[in-house]
Every structure is written in structure tokens, then in C-alpha cells.
Coordinates of C-alpha atoms in Angstrom, one line a residue:
M265 CA 103.8 43.4 83.4
P266 CA 101.9 46.6 81.6
T267 CA 105.4 47.3 79.9
A268 CA 105.5 43.7 78.2
Y269 CA 101.8 44.0 77.2
R270 CA 102.9 47.1 75.5
I271 CA 106.0 46.0 73.6
S272 CA 103.9 43.0 72.5
G273 CA 101.1 45.0 71.4
M274 CA 103.6 47.3 69.5
T275 CA 105.3 44.8 67.6
T276 CA 101.7 43.3 66.8
I277 CA 101.0 46.4 65.3
I278 CA 104.5 46.9 63.6
C279 CA 103.9 43.2 61.9
Y280 CA 100.6 44.0 60.5
L281 CA 101.9 47.1 59.0
F282 CA 104.7 45.2 57.4
V283 CA 102.4 42.5 56.3
L284 CA 99.7 45.1 54.7
T285 CA 102.7 46.8 53.0
S286 CA 104.7 44.1 51.6
C287 CA 102.0 42.8 49.7
G288 CA 101.3 45.9 47.8
Y289 CA 98.3 47.1 49.9
H290 CA 97.8 50.9 50.1
V291 CA 95.5 52.7 52.3
G292 CA 93.7 55.3 50.4
Q293 CA 95.9 55.8 47.4
Q294 CA 93.8 54.4 44.6
N295 CA 90.2 55.1 43.2
A296 CA 87.4 52.9 41.7
F297 CA 89.2 53.4 38.1
S298 CA 92.8 52.9 39.1
E299 CA 93.1 49.3 36.9
Y300 CA 92.8 51.6 34.1
K301 CA 95.7 53.5 33.3
T302 CA 94.5 55.8 30.2
I303 CA 91.5 57.4 29.0
S304 CA 90.4 59.3 25.9
V305 CA 87.8 62.0 25.8
P306 CA 85.8 62.1 22.3
Y307 CA 84.4 65.5 21.1
V308 CA 81.8 67.0 23.7
E309 CA 78.5 67.0 22.1
G310 CA 77.0 70.2 22.1
D311 CA 80.7 72.1 22.3
L312 CA 80.3 74.4 19.0
D313 CA 83.8 75.6 19.5
G314 CA 86.0 72.9 21.1
D315 CA 86.7 74.6 24.2
L316 CA 84.9 72.5 26.6
T317 CA 86.3 69.5 25.2
A318 CA 90.0 70.9 25.4
A319 CA 89.4 72.2 28.9
I320 CA 88.4 68.3 30.1
V321 CA 91.4 66.9 27.9
Q322 CA 93.9 69.6 29.6
A323 CA 92.5 69.2 33.4
I324 CA 92.5 65.2 32.9
A325 CA 96.2 65.5 31.5
C326 CA 97.5 67.6 34.1
S327 CA 95.8 65.5 37.2
G328 CA 98.0 62.7 36.8
S329 CA 95.4 60.1 37.4
F330 CA 95.2 58.8 33.9
E331 CA 97.6 59.0 30.8
Y332 CA 95.3 60.9 28.2
R333 CA 95.5 59.4 24.9
L334 CA 93.9 60.9 21.7
K335 CA 92.5 57.3 20.4
D336 CA 92.7 54.1 22.3
G337 CA 92.6 54.8 25.7
A338 CA 91.4 51.7 28.2
L339 CA 88.4 54.5 29.3
L340 CA 86.2 56.8 27.4
L341 CA 84.5 59.9 29.3
V342 CA 81.8 60.8 27.1
V343 CA 80.4 64.2 27.9
K344 CA 77.3 66.2 26.2
V345 CA 76.1 69.5 26.9
I346 CA 72.8 69.5 28.5
N347 CA 72.2 73.0 28.6
L348 CA 73.9 76.7 28.2
A349 CA 71.4 79.1 30.0
D350 CA 71.6 82.7 30.8
V351 CA 69.5 84.5 33.2
N352 CA 69.5 88.1 34.0
I353 CA 70.2 89.0 37.8
G354 CA 71.3 92.8 37.7
F355 CA 69.4 95.8 36.5
R356 CA 69.5 99.2 36.1
Y357 CA 67.6 102.3 35.1
D358 CA 67.9 103.2 31.1
R359 CA 69.4 106.6 30.3
H360 CA 67.4 108.8 27.2
R361 CA 69.6 110.1 24.6
N362 CA 70.4 113.5 26.7
G363 CA 71.3 111.3 29.7
E364 CA 68.4 111.4 31.8
L365 CA 67.1 108.4 33.3
S366 CA 64.0 107.0 31.8
K367 CA 61.5 104.6 33.7
S368 CA 62.7 101.5 31.4
I369 CA 64.9 99.1 33.8
I370 CA 67.4 97.0 31.4
P371 CA 69.7 94.2 32.7
D372 CA 73.6 94.9 33.2
E373 CA 74.2 91.5 34.8
T374 CA 73.5 88.1 33.7
R375 CA 74.6 84.6 35.3
L376 CA 75.6 81.8 32.8
T377 CA 75.1 78.3 33.7
L378 CA 76.3 75.6 32.1
I379 CA 75.0 71.8 32.8
V380 CA 76.7 68.4 31.1
E381 CA 76.1 64.8 31.5
F382 CA 79.2 62.6 31.5
S383 CA 79.6 58.9 31.7
L384 CA 82.7 56.5 32.0
L385 CA 82.7 53.5 29.7
E386 CA 85.2 50.9 29.0
A387 CA 86.6 51.7 25.5
A388 CA 87.3 47.9 24.7
S389 CA 83.5 46.8 25.5
G390 CA 81.7 49.7 25.4
R391 CA 80.5 48.8 28.8
L392 CA 79.1 51.6 30.9
L393 CA 81.5 51.9 34.1
D394 CA 80.1 54.9 35.8
G395 CA 77.3 57.7 35.4
P396 CA 75.7 59.1 33.7
Y397 CA 75.9 62.0 36.0
Q398 CA 75.3 65.5 35.7
L399 CA 77.2 68.7 37.0
A400 CA 76.5 72.6 36.9
A401 CA 78.8 75.3 37.2
D402 CA 77.9 79.2 36.7
V403 CA 79.6 82.3 36.4
D404 CA 78.3 86.2 36.9
V405 CA 78.9 88.4 34.0
D406 CA 78.4 92.3 33.8
H407 CA 77.9 94.0 30.6
D408 CA 76.5 97.0 28.6
Y409 CA 72.7 96.7 27.4
N410 CA 72.1 96.1 23.8
G411 CA 68.9 98.1 23.7
N412 CA 67.3 100.2 20.6
N413 CA 67.6 103.3 22.6
G414 CA 70.3 105.1 25.0
P415 CA 73.6 105.7 25.0
S416 CA 74.7 102.5 24.0
D417 CA 73.4 102.7 20.5
S418 CA 75.1 106.1 19.7
N419 CA 77.4 104.7 17.7
V420 CA 75.5 102.3 14.9
N421 CA 78.8 101.6 13.3
E422 CA 80.5 100.1 16.0
Y423 CA 78.5 96.9 15.8
S424 CA 77.7 96.8 12.2
L425 CA 78.9 93.8 9.9
G426 CA 77.9 91.1 12.3
Q427 CA 80.5 92.1 15.2
L428 CA 79.3 91.0 18.6
S429 CA 77.6 93.3 21.1
N430 CA 78.8 94.2 24.2
A431 CA 76.6 91.7 25.8
D432 CA 77.6 88.9 23.4
A433 CA 81.1 89.6 24.2
A434 CA 81.0 89.4 27.9
F435 CA 79.1 86.0 27.4
E436 CA 81.8 84.6 24.9
A437 CA 84.5 85.9 27.3
A438 CA 82.8 84.0 30.5
K439 CA 82.1 80.9 28.6
R440 CA 86.0 79.9 29.1
P441 CA 86.3 80.1 32.9
L442 CA 82.8 78.1 32.9
N443 CA 84.2 75.5 30.9
R444 CA 87.6 75.4 33.1
T445 CA 85.3 74.8 36.2
I446 CA 83.2 71.9 34.4
A447 CA 86.4 70.4 33.6
R448 CA 87.8 70.8 37.1
K449 CA 84.6 69.1 38.5
I450 CA 84.9 66.1 36.0
R451 CA 88.4 65.7 36.6
D452 CA 87.9 66.0 40.2
Y453 CA 85.1 63.4 40.2
L454 CA 87.5 60.8 38.4
S455 CA 90.4 61.4 40.5
H456 CA 88.6 61.0 43.9
S457 CA 85.5 59.0 43.2
W458 CA 85.0 56.1 45.8

């Protein structure tokens, strides 16, 4: 008799699975925005060089969750930069021109933090579907100090005519991975929400 119950129970489970899958039911395969197939990303407010906008577009296009469209997407992802801040986190003693240590402490490591806010809108109606949410990402940067004294200023012509200093060049180089990190976080939210 227990064998008959086992067979009957197994048959019931198989019938339930068949009924659920035959009507198109999928377990855990869709997100809250699955009825929308396309998405557009307007230029990110506060993105001065366009790198953050490009990173978000690339991340979404590669995710497979949505088809990216330059315009006329069913969804609009509206993103704006809230803050880009830098905080000195590493220091060292400065040196005099003769190479001796001075009593001055100068920064040589900085943490860049980017905070963005994003919302998801239905493009046809302008209705807010989700958000606004804020995301943050940070990256640590090592650099030379741009002080007024010390060996870093020994060659004045090296940084003349408006060229970047070592710290500025390091910050610019670090913004690219920072933008990629924020873009991945937005993509992950859109792909795995709800």
C-alpha cells in the first residue's frame, strides 16, 4: 500500500509540473520589468565627458535583459550624478629639494566616490515605474603630490600649458573603472529586481 501512495504522489507532481509548464509558467525566470523588451538611456545628467552614459549603455546592452535603443525604447532609464567626491586616505612625509624629509605630511592616496541616482520610467506615458534609487561606488588611487615644494616640482615645464598633474591624471584614469562599477550595479538591479 505505501508503494501505491508513492506512485500516486509522484504522478500528481508530474501532472502539476506539466500543467504549470504548458501554460507558460516559469519559476524565477522573469523580473518586474519583463513585459518591457526595449530600453533607452538619455544622456546622464552631470556626466561631463559621456563616459558614464557609455558605460551604462554597454552594460545594459551586454546583459541580455533588454534590447537597447538609442530612442523609442519602451523604458527610459534616467540617471543623474549626485556627487563625485575625493578624500585623501594615504599620506607620507614630504621631502625638501635636497632629499631630506620635512615635517610636512602630504597626500599620496585618494579615494574617489561616485554617487548616482536612477529611475525607471515608462517611455510612452512618462509614468515612474521604479525609483529613484541611489547607488555609490568608490575606487582608491595612488598618486604623486602636486605641492609647491619638493622634487615633484623640479621640472616646471613638465606640467605647463594646462597639462594634467600627476594627481589629476590619476583621478581621470580612475574615473573609467568607477563608471564601469556603477554601470554594472545599475545593470544588476534591472536584471535581478524583484
